[in-house]
Amino acid sequence: MRVNSSKYFLILLIVAMLPNVGMAQSFYDIIIRNGKIVDGSGNPWFIADVGIKDGKIVRVGNLSEATAEKVIDAKGLIVSPGFVDVHTHIEGSEIRIPTAGNFILDGVTSVITGNCGGSSLDVADYFRKIDSVKTSINIATLIGHNTVRRAVLGEYQRDPTPEEQLQMEQLVEKAMQDGAVGLSTGLIYVPGTYSKTEEVVGLAKAASKFGGVYASHIRSEGDNVTEAIDEAISIGEVANMPVEISHFKVTYKPNWGRSVHTLAQVERARLRGVDVTIDQYPYVASSTTLSTTVPSWVFSGGRDSVLWRLNDKATRLKIKKEMVETLKSKKLKNYNYALVARYAPDSTYNGKTITEVNKLKGRKTKPMLEAETILELIASTERVQMVYFSMDEADLRRILQYPFNMFASDAGINRYGTGMPHPRAYGTNARVLGQYVRDLKIIHLEEAIRRMTSLPASRFNIRDRGLLREGMAADVVIFDEAKVGDRATFDKPHAYSEGFAYIIVNGQITAEQGKHTGVRNGVVLKPAR
């Protein structure tokens, strides 16, 4: 048989190159040897090596014959994908503190920001800033309803005109085109609290055109929580888009135990075909602004209107009476459950309850007098950050066991040692892995990691993260399951988590043995469409 000489030469050339191909593949930037691989899928761990090259996971298997610039001995350690935090508030702090130490040293390599209705309005410009500053974490963003509404309507308590509704929808569409992963709402915050469901549905439909997720801080997490959940589910159902209910909880003693019913609501929606998931931080205290203790109508019209109402004697009395009635409905005697996390005009208030601040002002422990103290604080500055002790551990654990629940910090990037932030900013993932997985055995390790990695990545259509598989981005966490744990407390919140040996972001070691290396190798994340 006659063989075509050109084809024969090509075959010989390919055969000759094969050993060189093998040699090229045998040298990696990083090899992680003998780790217990928990790959993010929920499957049981297995022993293997991981080869990383050019920011990607190139091989998972036996690499005993391979070499690398850096070899990490992970014997006895867990090797998992980098954690994805779906609910953060890093806007602004990522520019000031691009190393994001409190996230990196808790195993977080990627975050979703723009939650609770607040985001950058110009997503394209936001991403350009992220690209220029270079952060240690990867960043995706939602487009915030409150941000969009404020840009069009200001902070007025009224419905949009048809023209204004269209303008808001166009802003959402532009943000989605520029790479936002979905629409967020914060329906307890001004001005989002002034909106009706129909307004939100219109914006959700605009985001849905681009495969976006509807992520909602719902209207109530207390007395009206079931109605608020129904509204979120309905918005997603009408807009034909997935729903993410943020920091899922039930607050204040009259509502403790209702997580049985709220979880059932979510499950019923899923059974009828609505794609609903939730996220949660593993603490019984929440954190938000002091303004949430004040009736929302007080803030209509902006700062000047707020100050006018606070300075009008009759209006001020009306506000305080409403505040006290709300306090009574929660079965609370005073504001001792509310802890000041950050008060810029006087840092000595940080770490003290409103009851304690009230006493410092020489007042008796009475609700009306504590309400007066709150109004004084709000009058002196636009934002007072608080921590509220309002939840029950039994509800927390019940919610934690729900399989379509992700763990999220609801935090920003903290400057170490400044203020009295919620400890979730430092210890969310380590707390789950240490307390609820290892110590209390409420969920298995593989399940917890699935909900920190592949579930959040798939929820927000970030398809190259969340799994420790060949071809995926090399975001990797290596930790000791016997030592991992949170160290941050409400009394001493500035403490990094322990037990994390290495954090790798896009193929570069960003933390080693509990110390940040200074590497800023994070990238902007846009959804796969």
Short mmCIF file of C-alpha atoms in Angstrom, two decimals:
data_model
loop_
_atom_site.label_atom_id
_atom_site.label_comp_id
_atom_site.label_asym_id
_atom_site.label_seq_id
_atom_site.Cartn_x
_atom_site.Cartn_y
_atom_site.Cartn_z
CA MET A 1 0.00 0.00 0.00
CA ARG A 2 1.33 3.38 -0.95
CA VAL A 3 1.37 5.98 1.84
CA ASN A 4 1.05 9.66 1.04
CA SER A 5 4.42 11.12 2.03
CA SER A 6 3.00 14.38 3.38
CA LYS A 7 0.54 12.55 5.67
CA TYR A 8 3.32 10.18 6.80
CA PHE A 9 5.55 13.14 7.68
CA LEU A 10 2.72 14.75 9.65
CA ILE A 11 2.15 11.56 11.64
CA LEU A 12 5.86 11.31 12.45
CA LEU A 13 5.90 14.95 13.53
CA ILE A 14 2.94 14.46 15.89
CA VAL A 15 4.49 11.33 17.40
CA ALA A 16 7.77 13.14 17.88
CA MET A 17 6.03 15.97 19.70
CA LEU A 18 4.10 13.77 22.12
CA PRO A 19 6.89 13.41 24.72
CA ASN A 20 7.39 17.19 24.68
CA VAL A 21 3.67 17.72 25.26
CA GLY A 22 3.85 15.40 28.23
CA MET A 23 6.88 17.24 29.60
CA ALA A 24 5.12 20.58 29.20
CA GLN A 25 2.13 19.31 31.14
CA SER A 26 4.31 17.87 33.92
CA PHE A 27 5.54 21.27 35.13
CA TYR A 28 3.06 23.44 37.02
CA ASP A 29 3.05 26.76 38.78
CA ILE A 30 1.67 25.09 41.92
CA ILE A 31 1.16 21.46 42.88
CA ILE A 32 -0.96 20.67 45.94
CA ARG A 33 -0.03 17.14 47.01
CA ASN A 34 -1.98 14.49 48.93
CA GLY A 35 -4.89 16.67 49.99
CA LYS A 36 -8.36 15.51 50.96
CA ILE A 37 -10.22 16.90 47.97
CA VAL A 38 -13.69 18.25 48.71
CA ASP A 39 -14.49 19.39 45.19
CA GLY A 40 -17.59 21.52 45.88
CA SER A 41 -20.08 19.13 44.30
CA GLY A 42 -21.22 17.62 47.59
CA ASN A 43 -19.54 14.31 46.78
CA PRO A 44 -17.36 12.58 49.41
CA TRP A 45 -13.75 13.68 49.76
CA PHE A 46 -10.95 11.76 48.04
CA ILE A 47 -7.16 11.89 48.15
CA ALA A 48 -5.48 13.48 45.14
CA ASP A 49 -3.01 16.08 43.90
CA VAL A 50 -3.99 19.33 42.21
CA GLY A 51 -1.91 20.94 39.46
CA ILE A 52 -2.30 24.67 38.78
CA LYS A 53 -0.96 26.46 35.72
CA ASP A 54 -1.64 29.98 34.37
CA GLY A 55 -4.47 30.63 36.83
CA LYS A 56 -6.33 27.42 36.02
CA ILE A 57 -6.75 24.00 37.60
CA VAL A 58 -5.04 21.83 34.98
CA ARG A 59 -5.04 18.44 36.66
CA VAL A 60 -6.66 16.67 39.60
CA GLY A 61 -5.18 13.22 40.17
CA ASN A 62 -1.80 11.57 40.70
CA LEU A 63 0.99 14.07 40.03
CA SER A 64 3.77 12.19 41.80
CA GLU A 65 6.01 12.43 38.72
CA ALA A 66 5.31 16.10 38.07
CA THR A 67 7.22 19.15 39.25
CA ALA A 68 6.21 22.71 40.04
CA GLU A 69 7.57 26.11 40.96
CA LYS A 70 5.72 25.77 44.30
CA VAL A 71 4.76 22.48 45.95
CA ILE A 72 2.30 22.49 48.86
CA ASP A 73 2.11 19.42 51.09
CA ALA A 74 -1.59 19.17 51.97
CA LYS A 75 -1.49 15.77 53.66
CA GLY A 76 -4.25 15.66 56.27
CA LEU A 77 -5.70 18.96 55.05
CA ILE A 78 -8.90 19.76 53.18
CA VAL A 79 -8.51 21.17 49.67
CA SER A 80 -11.64 22.87 48.36
CA PRO A 81 -12.71 25.51 45.86
CA GLY A 82 -12.52 29.11 47.05
CA PHE A 83 -15.62 30.21 48.93
CA VAL A 84 -18.15 32.46 47.18
CA ASP A 85 -19.90 34.97 49.45
CA VAL A 86 -23.21 35.86 47.79
CA HIS A 87 -24.21 38.69 50.10
CA THR A 88 -21.67 41.43 50.78
CA HIS A 89 -21.58 45.22 50.96
CA ILE A 90 -18.09 46.14 49.83
CA GLU A 91 -18.89 49.25 47.71
CA GLY A 92 -16.25 51.86 48.51
CA SER A 93 -14.27 49.73 50.93
CA GLU A 94 -12.80 47.66 48.08
CA ILE A 95 -11.10 50.82 46.82
CA ARG A 96 -9.81 51.85 50.26
CA ILE A 97 -8.79 48.34 51.35
CA PRO A 98 -8.27 46.28 48.17
CA THR A 99 -6.52 43.43 50.01
CA ALA A 100 -9.85 42.51 51.69
CA GLY A 101 -8.13 40.66 54.51
CA ASN A 102 -11.25 39.82 56.50
CA PHE A 103 -12.66 37.96 53.47
CA ILE A 104 -9.45 36.32 52.23
CA LEU A 105 -8.51 35.03 55.69
CA ASP A 106 -11.97 33.47 56.04
CA GLY A 107 -11.52 31.50 52.81
CA VAL A 108 -13.53 33.84 50.58
CA THR A 109 -12.10 34.31 47.09
CA SER A 110 -15.18 35.74 45.32
CA VAL A 111 -17.99 38.02 46.44
CA ILE A 112 -21.32 39.29 45.14
CA THR A 113 -21.85 42.93 46.12
CA GLY A 114 -24.62 45.45 45.42
CA ASN A 115 -27.06 43.75 47.77
CA CYS A 116 -30.06 45.12 49.70
CA GLY A 117 -30.89 47.56 46.92
CA GLY A 118 -27.61 49.48 47.13
CA SER A 119 -25.00 49.35 44.36
CA SER A 120 -23.02 51.45 41.93
CA LEU A 121 -25.38 52.93 39.37
CA ASP A 122 -22.85 52.75 36.51
CA VAL A 123 -21.74 49.12 36.54
CA ALA A 124 -19.32 49.54 33.64
CA ASP A 125 -17.54 52.37 35.44
CA TYR A 126 -17.54 50.35 38.66
CA PHE A 127 -15.82 47.44 36.93
CA ARG A 128 -13.23 49.80 35.40
CA LYS A 129 -12.37 51.01 38.90
CA ILE A 130 -12.04 47.44 40.16
CA ASP A 131 -9.77 46.56 37.26
CA SER A 132 -7.57 49.58 37.93
CA VAL A 133 -7.23 49.19 41.69
CA LYS A 134 -6.68 45.39 41.60
CA THR A 135 -8.30 43.65 44.56
CA SER A 136 -7.35 40.40 46.26
CA ILE A 137 -10.86 39.01 45.79
CA ASN A 138 -12.95 38.44 42.68
CA ILE A 139 -15.99 40.73 42.49
CA ALA A 140 -19.42 40.48 40.88
CA THR A 141 -22.23 42.97 41.44
CA LEU A 142 -25.99 43.26 41.41
CA ILE A 143 -27.78 46.45 40.38
CA GLY A 144 -29.62 47.95 43.34
CA HIS A 145 -33.27 49.01 43.20
CA ASN A 146 -32.75 51.71 45.84
CA THR A 147 -29.85 53.14 43.85
CA VAL A 148 -31.92 53.22 40.67
CA ARG A 149 -35.00 54.67 42.39
CA ARG A 150 -32.96 57.36 44.11
CA ALA A 151 -31.40 58.37 40.78
CA VAL A 152 -34.83 58.87 39.20
CA LEU A 153 -37.21 59.79 42.06
CA GLY A 154 -34.89 60.94 44.81
CA GLU A 155 -36.00 59.90 48.30
CA TYR A 156 -39.64 60.87 47.97
CA GLN A 157 -42.46 58.65 49.17
CA ARG A 158 -44.50 58.39 45.98
CA ASP A 159 -45.11 56.13 43.01
CA PRO A 160 -43.15 56.64 39.80
CA THR A 161 -44.88 58.05 36.74
CA PRO A 162 -44.94 55.74 33.69
CA GLU A 163 -42.03 57.74 32.27
CA GLU A 164 -40.04 57.38 35.49
CA GLN A 165 -40.78 53.65 35.65
CA LEU A 166 -39.46 53.26 32.12
CA GLN A 167 -36.38 55.27 32.99
CA MET A 168 -35.65 53.00 35.97
CA GLU A 169 -36.12 49.89 33.85
CA GLN A 170 -33.71 51.26 31.27
CA LEU A 171 -31.10 51.85 33.97
CA VAL A 172 -31.50 48.25 35.10
CA GLU A 173 -31.16 46.97 31.53
CA LYS A 174 -28.00 49.03 31.03
CA ALA A 175 -26.49 47.63 34.23
CA MET A 176 -27.32 44.08 33.15
CA GLN A 177 -25.76 44.67 29.73
CA ASP A 178 -22.64 45.92 31.49
CA GLY A 179 -22.32 42.70 33.50
CA ALA A 180 -24.51 42.87 36.61
CA VAL A 181 -25.64 39.44 37.83
CA GLY A 182 -29.16 40.53 38.78
CA LEU A 183 -31.39 43.00 40.60
CA SER A 184 -31.30 43.50 44.37
CA THR A 185 -33.90 45.12 46.61
CA GLY A 186 -33.78 46.41 50.15
CA LEU A 187 -37.44 46.84 50.89
CA ILE A 188 -37.01 48.02 54.49
CA TYR A 189 -34.70 50.83 53.43
CA VAL A 190 -35.42 54.28 52.05
CA PRO A 191 -36.34 54.76 49.25
CA GLY A 192 -37.08 51.12 48.37
CA THR A 193 -39.55 50.83 51.22
CA TYR A 194 -41.76 53.38 49.42
CA SER A 195 -42.16 51.17 46.34
CA LYS A 196 -45.10 48.94 45.51
CA THR A 197 -44.73 45.40 44.23
CA GLU A 198 -45.66 46.38 40.67
CA GLU A 199 -42.73 48.78 40.48
CA VAL A 200 -40.28 46.07 41.53
CA VAL A 201 -41.80 43.57 39.09
CA GLY A 202 -41.11 45.99 36.24
CA LEU A 203 -37.45 46.27 37.19
CA ALA A 204 -37.18 42.53 37.77
CA LYS A 205 -38.49 41.88 34.27
CA ALA A 206 -35.81 44.20 32.91
CA ALA A 207 -33.12 42.15 34.69
CA SER A 208 -34.74 38.88 33.71
CA LYS A 209 -34.19 39.61 30.02
CA PHE A 210 -30.49 39.08 30.65
CA GLY A 211 -30.74 36.00 32.84
CA GLY A 212 -30.47 37.91 36.10
CA VAL A 213 -31.28 36.81 39.65
CA TYR A 214 -33.73 38.66 41.91
CA ALA A 215 -31.98 39.01 45.30
CA SER A 216 -34.16 40.56 47.97
CA HIS A 217 -33.85 41.92 51.45
CA ILE A 218 -37.57 41.42 51.96
CA ARG A 219 -40.02 43.92 53.52
CA SER A 220 -40.22 42.18 56.87
CA GLU A 221 -38.28 39.53 58.77
CA GLY A 222 -40.55 39.81 61.79
CA ASP A 223 -44.33 39.97 62.17
CA ASN A 224 -45.03 40.12 58.41
CA VAL A 225 -42.29 37.76 57.30
CA THR A 226 -44.58 35.27 55.54
CA GLU A 227 -46.20 38.01 53.46
CA ALA A 228 -42.76 39.39 52.62
CA ILE A 229 -41.53 35.99 51.46
CA ASP A 230 -44.65 35.55 49.36
CA GLU A 231 -43.98 38.92 47.70
CA ALA A 232 -40.37 37.97 46.83
CA ILE A 233 -41.46 34.64 45.39
CA SER A 234 -44.27 36.30 43.43
CA ILE A 235 -41.89 38.87 41.92
CA GLY A 236 -39.58 36.12 40.70
CA GLU A 237 -42.48 34.07 39.41
CA VAL A 238 -44.04 36.93 37.45
CA ALA A 239 -40.68 38.11 36.11
CA ASN A 240 -39.67 34.53 35.24
CA MET A 241 -36.35 34.64 37.08
CA PRO A 242 -34.60 32.91 40.00
CA VAL A 243 -35.15 34.32 43.50
CA GLU A 244 -32.55 34.67 46.23
CA ILE A 245 -33.93 35.66 49.64
CA SER A 246 -31.20 37.47 51.52
CA HIS A 247 -30.03 36.73 55.10
CA PHE A 248 -33.04 34.47 55.72
CA LYS A 249 -34.24 34.74 59.31
CA VAL A 250 -37.12 35.41 61.70
CA THR A 251 -36.61 38.25 64.18
CA TYR A 252 -37.79 39.10 67.67
CA LYS A 253 -39.20 36.77 70.27
CA PRO A 254 -42.87 36.78 69.18
CA ASN A 255 -41.70 35.25 65.87
CA TRP A 256 -39.18 32.70 67.14
CA GLY A 257 -39.99 29.25 65.79
CA ARG A 258 -41.63 30.53 62.61
CA SER A 259 -38.70 29.28 60.52
CA VAL A 260 -40.64 26.01 60.31
CA HIS A 261 -43.26 27.85 58.27
CA THR A 262 -40.97 30.17 56.32
CA LEU A 263 -38.81 27.29 55.11
CA ALA A 264 -41.98 25.45 54.12
CA GLN A 265 -42.97 28.47 52.03
CA VAL A 266 -39.71 28.27 50.12
CA GLU A 267 -40.05 24.54 49.61
CA ARG A 268 -43.62 24.83 48.36
CA ALA A 269 -42.53 27.42 45.81
CA ARG A 270 -39.75 25.16 44.60
CA LEU A 271 -42.15 22.23 44.27
CA ARG A 272 -44.37 24.26 41.98
CA GLY A 273 -41.41 25.26 39.82
CA VAL A 274 -40.18 28.59 41.20
CA ASP A 275 -36.39 28.64 41.49
CA VAL A 276 -35.95 29.97 45.04
CA THR A 277 -32.83 29.80 47.20
CA ILE A 278 -31.79 31.58 50.38
CA ASP A 279 -28.66 32.72 52.19
CA GLN A 280 -27.83 33.09 55.87
CA TYR A 281 -25.15 34.31 58.27
CA PRO A 282 -24.56 31.97 61.25
CA TYR A 283 -25.21 34.44 64.07
CA VAL A 284 -28.24 35.38 66.16
CA ALA A 285 -27.59 39.10 65.80
CA SER A 286 -28.14 41.17 62.68
CA SER A 287 -26.40 44.37 61.62
CA THR A 288 -27.85 47.37 59.84
CA THR A 289 -28.39 51.08 60.41
CA LEU A 290 -29.97 52.81 63.38
CA SER A 291 -32.48 54.43 61.03
CA THR A 292 -34.40 51.15 60.78
CA THR A 293 -35.72 51.80 64.32
CA VAL A 294 -37.40 54.98 63.06
CA PRO A 295 -40.62 55.08 60.94
CA SER A 296 -39.69 55.14 57.25
CA TRP A 297 -41.92 58.18 56.50
CA VAL A 298 -39.49 60.29 58.52
CA PHE A 299 -36.85 59.99 55.77
CA SER A 300 -39.00 60.98 52.79
CA GLY A 301 -37.55 63.90 50.87
CA GLY A 302 -33.94 63.61 51.96
CA ARG A 303 -31.76 64.95 54.75
CA ASP A 304 -33.20 68.44 54.95
CA SER A 305 -36.73 67.04 55.34
CA VAL A 306 -35.53 64.62 58.03
CA LEU A 307 -33.94 67.42 60.05
CA TRP A 308 -37.05 69.58 59.72
CA ARG A 309 -39.22 66.77 61.13
CA LEU A 310 -36.78 66.11 63.96
CA ASN A 311 -36.70 69.79 64.86
CA ASP A 312 -40.49 70.18 64.85
CA LYS A 313 -41.64 69.49 68.41
CA ALA A 314 -45.00 67.88 67.54
CA THR A 315 -43.54 65.73 64.76
CA ARG A 316 -40.66 64.62 66.96
CA LEU A 317 -43.11 63.49 69.65
CA LYS A 318 -45.15 61.59 67.05
CA ILE A 319 -42.00 59.81 65.84
CA LYS A 320 -41.03 58.76 69.35
CA LYS A 321 -44.51 57.43 70.11
CA GLU A 322 -44.44 55.28 66.97
CA MET A 323 -40.99 54.01 67.91
CA VAL A 324 -42.17 52.97 71.37
CA GLU A 325 -45.24 51.22 69.95
CA THR A 326 -42.99 49.24 67.59
CA LEU A 327 -40.77 48.34 70.53
CA LYS A 328 -43.78 47.04 72.45
CA SER A 329 -44.93 44.95 69.47
CA LYS A 330 -41.56 43.18 69.62
CA LYS A 331 -42.08 42.43 73.33
CA LEU A 332 -39.04 44.54 74.20
CA LYS A 333 -38.81 46.78 77.26
CA ASN A 334 -36.06 49.03 75.91
CA TYR A 335 -33.31 49.33 73.29
CA ASN A 336 -30.76 47.24 75.16
CA TYR A 337 -30.79 44.77 72.24
CA ALA A 338 -29.30 47.45 69.93
CA LEU A 339 -25.50 47.80 70.02
CA VAL A 340 -23.64 50.68 68.37
CA ALA A 341 -21.09 49.31 65.90
CA ARG A 342 -19.89 52.57 64.36
CA TYR A 343 -20.77 56.14 65.32
CA ALA A 344 -18.37 58.52 63.60
CA PRO A 345 -19.01 61.67 65.72
CA ASP A 346 -18.05 59.90 68.98
CA SER A 347 -16.25 56.56 68.86
CA THR A 348 -16.67 56.08 72.63
CA TYR A 349 -20.25 55.01 71.86
CA ASN A 350 -18.98 52.07 69.77
CA GLY A 351 -19.68 48.78 71.53
CA LYS A 352 -22.36 50.25 73.79
CA THR A 353 -26.09 49.58 73.62
CA ILE A 354 -28.57 52.40 73.08
CA THR A 355 -29.63 51.88 76.72
CA GLU A 356 -26.01 52.45 77.81
CA VAL A 357 -25.60 55.49 75.57
CA ASN A 358 -28.85 56.85 77.00
CA LYS A 359 -27.45 56.49 80.53
CA LEU A 360 -24.24 58.27 79.48
CA LYS A 361 -26.47 61.19 78.54
CA GLY A 362 -27.83 61.22 82.10
CA ARG A 363 -31.24 59.80 81.24
CA LYS A 364 -33.33 57.12 82.86
CA THR A 365 -33.92 53.75 81.21
CA LYS A 366 -37.28 54.53 79.67
CA PRO A 367 -38.33 53.81 76.06
CA MET A 368 -39.34 57.40 75.27
CA LEU A 369 -36.01 58.73 76.56
CA GLU A 370 -34.06 56.08 74.63
CA ALA A 371 -36.05 56.98 71.52
CA GLU A 372 -34.94 60.58 72.08
CA THR A 373 -31.32 59.41 72.24
CA ILE A 374 -31.77 57.56 68.94
CA LEU A 375 -33.14 60.67 67.25
CA GLU A 376 -30.20 62.71 68.54
CA LEU A 377 -27.73 60.23 67.07
CA ILE A 378 -29.54 60.19 63.72
CA ALA A 379 -29.67 64.00 63.66
CA SER A 380 -25.91 64.24 64.12
CA THR A 381 -24.95 61.92 61.26
CA GLU A 382 -26.66 60.20 58.33
CA ARG A 383 -25.45 56.70 59.17
CA VAL A 384 -25.06 54.95 62.51
CA GLN A 385 -24.16 51.27 62.07
CA MET A 386 -25.72 48.91 64.61
CA VAL A 387 -25.81 45.29 65.75
CA TYR A 388 -29.22 43.96 66.82
CA PHE A 389 -29.62 40.85 68.99
CA SER A 390 -32.99 39.64 67.75
CA MET A 391 -32.84 35.96 66.70
CA ASP A 392 -33.08 32.50 68.22
CA GLU A 393 -30.42 29.80 67.89
CA ALA A 394 -33.01 27.09 67.19
CA ASP A 395 -34.25 28.99 64.13
CA LEU A 396 -30.68 29.60 63.01
CA ARG A 397 -29.86 25.88 63.13
CA ARG A 398 -33.07 24.88 61.38
CA ILE A 399 -32.40 27.30 58.54
CA LEU A 400 -28.77 26.23 58.38
CA GLN A 401 -29.81 22.66 57.56
CA TYR A 402 -31.88 23.65 54.53
CA PRO A 403 -30.07 22.29 51.43
CA PHE A 404 -30.70 25.32 49.20
CA ASN A 405 -29.24 27.75 51.72
CA MET A 406 -25.88 29.46 51.21
CA PHE A 407 -23.65 31.04 53.86
CA ALA A 408 -23.04 34.76 53.46
CA SER A 409 -21.42 37.39 55.65
CA ASP A 410 -23.60 40.43 54.82
CA ALA A 411 -20.39 42.39 55.49
CA GLY A 412 -18.04 44.88 53.95
CA ILE A 413 -14.25 45.05 53.95
CA ASN A 414 -13.17 46.06 57.42
CA ARG A 415 -10.16 48.11 58.40
CA TYR A 416 -8.63 46.00 61.14
CA GLY A 417 -9.14 47.52 64.59
CA THR A 418 -11.60 50.23 63.54
CA GLY A 419 -15.06 50.35 65.10
CA MET A 420 -17.05 47.47 66.55
CA PRO A 421 -18.31 45.61 63.47
CA HIS A 422 -20.39 42.47 63.48
CA PRO A 423 -18.03 39.47 63.84
CA ARG A 424 -19.55 37.93 60.71
CA ALA A 425 -17.21 40.21 58.74
CA TYR A 426 -14.29 38.07 59.91
CA GLY A 427 -15.62 34.64 60.77
CA THR A 428 -18.71 33.54 58.80
CA ASN A 429 -17.27 30.54 56.96
CA ALA A 430 -14.88 29.46 59.70
CA ARG A 431 -17.77 29.54 62.17
CA VAL A 432 -19.85 27.23 60.00
CA LEU A 433 -16.96 24.82 59.46
CA GLY A 434 -15.79 24.85 63.06
CA GLN A 435 -18.93 25.13 65.17
CA TYR A 436 -21.75 23.75 63.04
CA VAL A 437 -19.88 21.14 60.99
CA ARG A 438 -17.10 19.82 63.25
CA ASP A 439 -18.36 20.50 66.78
CA LEU A 440 -22.14 20.27 66.54
CA LYS A 441 -22.26 18.02 63.44
CA ILE A 442 -25.41 19.72 62.17
CA ILE A 443 -24.32 19.29 58.55
CA HIS A 444 -21.56 17.31 56.85
CA LEU A 445 -18.35 18.93 55.66
CA GLU A 446 -18.98 18.16 51.99
CA GLU A 447 -22.47 19.67 52.18
CA ALA A 448 -21.22 22.84 53.87
CA ILE A 449 -18.54 23.33 51.23
CA ARG A 450 -21.05 22.74 48.42
CA ARG A 451 -23.08 25.60 49.84
CA MET A 452 -19.99 27.82 50.07
CA THR A 453 -18.80 27.08 46.53
CA SER A 454 -20.72 25.45 43.68
CA LEU A 455 -24.21 26.42 44.86
CA PRO A 456 -23.49 30.17 45.04
CA ALA A 457 -21.42 30.13 41.85
CA SER A 458 -24.20 28.42 39.91
CA ARG A 459 -26.87 30.62 41.50
CA PHE A 460 -25.26 33.72 40.00
CA ASN A 461 -24.15 32.10 36.72
CA ILE A 462 -20.43 32.30 37.45
CA ARG A 463 -19.50 29.11 35.67
CA ASP A 464 -15.72 28.99 36.07
CA ARG A 465 -15.81 29.04 39.90
CA GLY A 466 -17.18 26.87 42.67
CA LEU A 467 -15.80 23.46 41.67
CA LEU A 468 -12.35 21.98 42.02
CA ARG A 469 -12.27 20.53 38.53
CA GLU A 470 -9.89 20.61 35.59
CA GLY A 471 -10.39 23.75 33.49
CA MET A 472 -11.89 25.80 36.33
CA ALA A 473 -10.29 28.97 37.69
CA ALA A 474 -7.71 28.18 40.34
CA ASP A 475 -9.44 29.62 43.40
CA VAL A 476 -8.49 27.16 46.14
CA VAL A 477 -8.76 26.99 49.93
CA ILE A 478 -6.59 24.63 52.00
CA PHE A 479 -7.52 24.24 55.66
CA ASP A 480 -7.25 22.00 58.69
CA GLU A 481 -10.72 20.71 59.55
CA ALA A 482 -9.61 20.01 63.13
CA LYS A 483 -8.43 23.59 63.71
CA VAL A 484 -10.61 25.78 61.52
CA GLY A 485 -12.76 28.21 63.46
CA ASP A 486 -13.81 31.81 63.99
CA ARG A 487 -12.09 33.99 66.58
CA ALA A 488 -14.09 37.19 66.15
CA THR A 489 -16.64 37.90 68.88
CA PHE A 490 -19.12 40.69 69.54
CA ASP A 491 -16.85 42.03 72.30
CA LYS A 492 -13.66 41.65 70.23
CA PRO A 493 -14.72 41.53 66.59
CA HIS A 494 -11.35 42.26 64.98
CA ALA A 495 -9.87 38.77 64.85
CA TYR A 496 -9.06 36.74 61.76
CA SER A 497 -10.24 33.16 61.45
CA GLU A 498 -7.83 30.31 62.13
CA GLY A 499 -7.06 26.97 60.52
CA PHE A 500 -6.62 28.21 56.94
CA ALA A 501 -3.23 27.15 55.58
CA TYR A 502 -3.40 28.59 52.07
CA ILE A 503 -5.76 30.75 50.04
CA ILE A 504 -5.15 30.79 46.28
CA VAL A 505 -6.88 33.29 43.98
CA ASN A 506 -6.60 32.82 40.22
CA GLY A 507 -3.54 30.66 40.65
CA GLN A 508 -1.58 32.88 43.05
CA ILE A 509 -1.08 32.36 46.77
CA THR A 510 -2.90 35.21 48.47
CA ALA A 511 -2.64 33.95 52.06
CA GLU A 512 -0.25 31.50 53.66
CA GLN A 513 -0.47 30.15 57.21
CA GLY A 514 -2.94 32.80 58.28
CA LYS A 515 -1.01 35.72 56.79
CA HIS A 516 -2.02 37.77 53.75
CA THR A 517 0.78 37.80 51.16
CA GLY A 518 -0.28 41.13 49.70
CA VAL A 519 -1.16 39.56 46.35
CA ARG A 520 -4.00 41.34 44.55
CA ASN A 521 -4.95 38.93 41.78
CA GLY A 522 -8.74 39.21 41.86
CA VAL A 523 -10.79 39.89 38.75
CA VAL A 524 -14.20 41.23 37.82
CA LEU A 525 -16.75 38.44 37.51
CA LYS A 526 -19.53 38.66 34.95
CA PRO A 527 -22.31 36.10 34.50
CA ALA A 528 -22.17 33.51 31.74
CA ARG A 529 -24.96 34.23 29.25
#
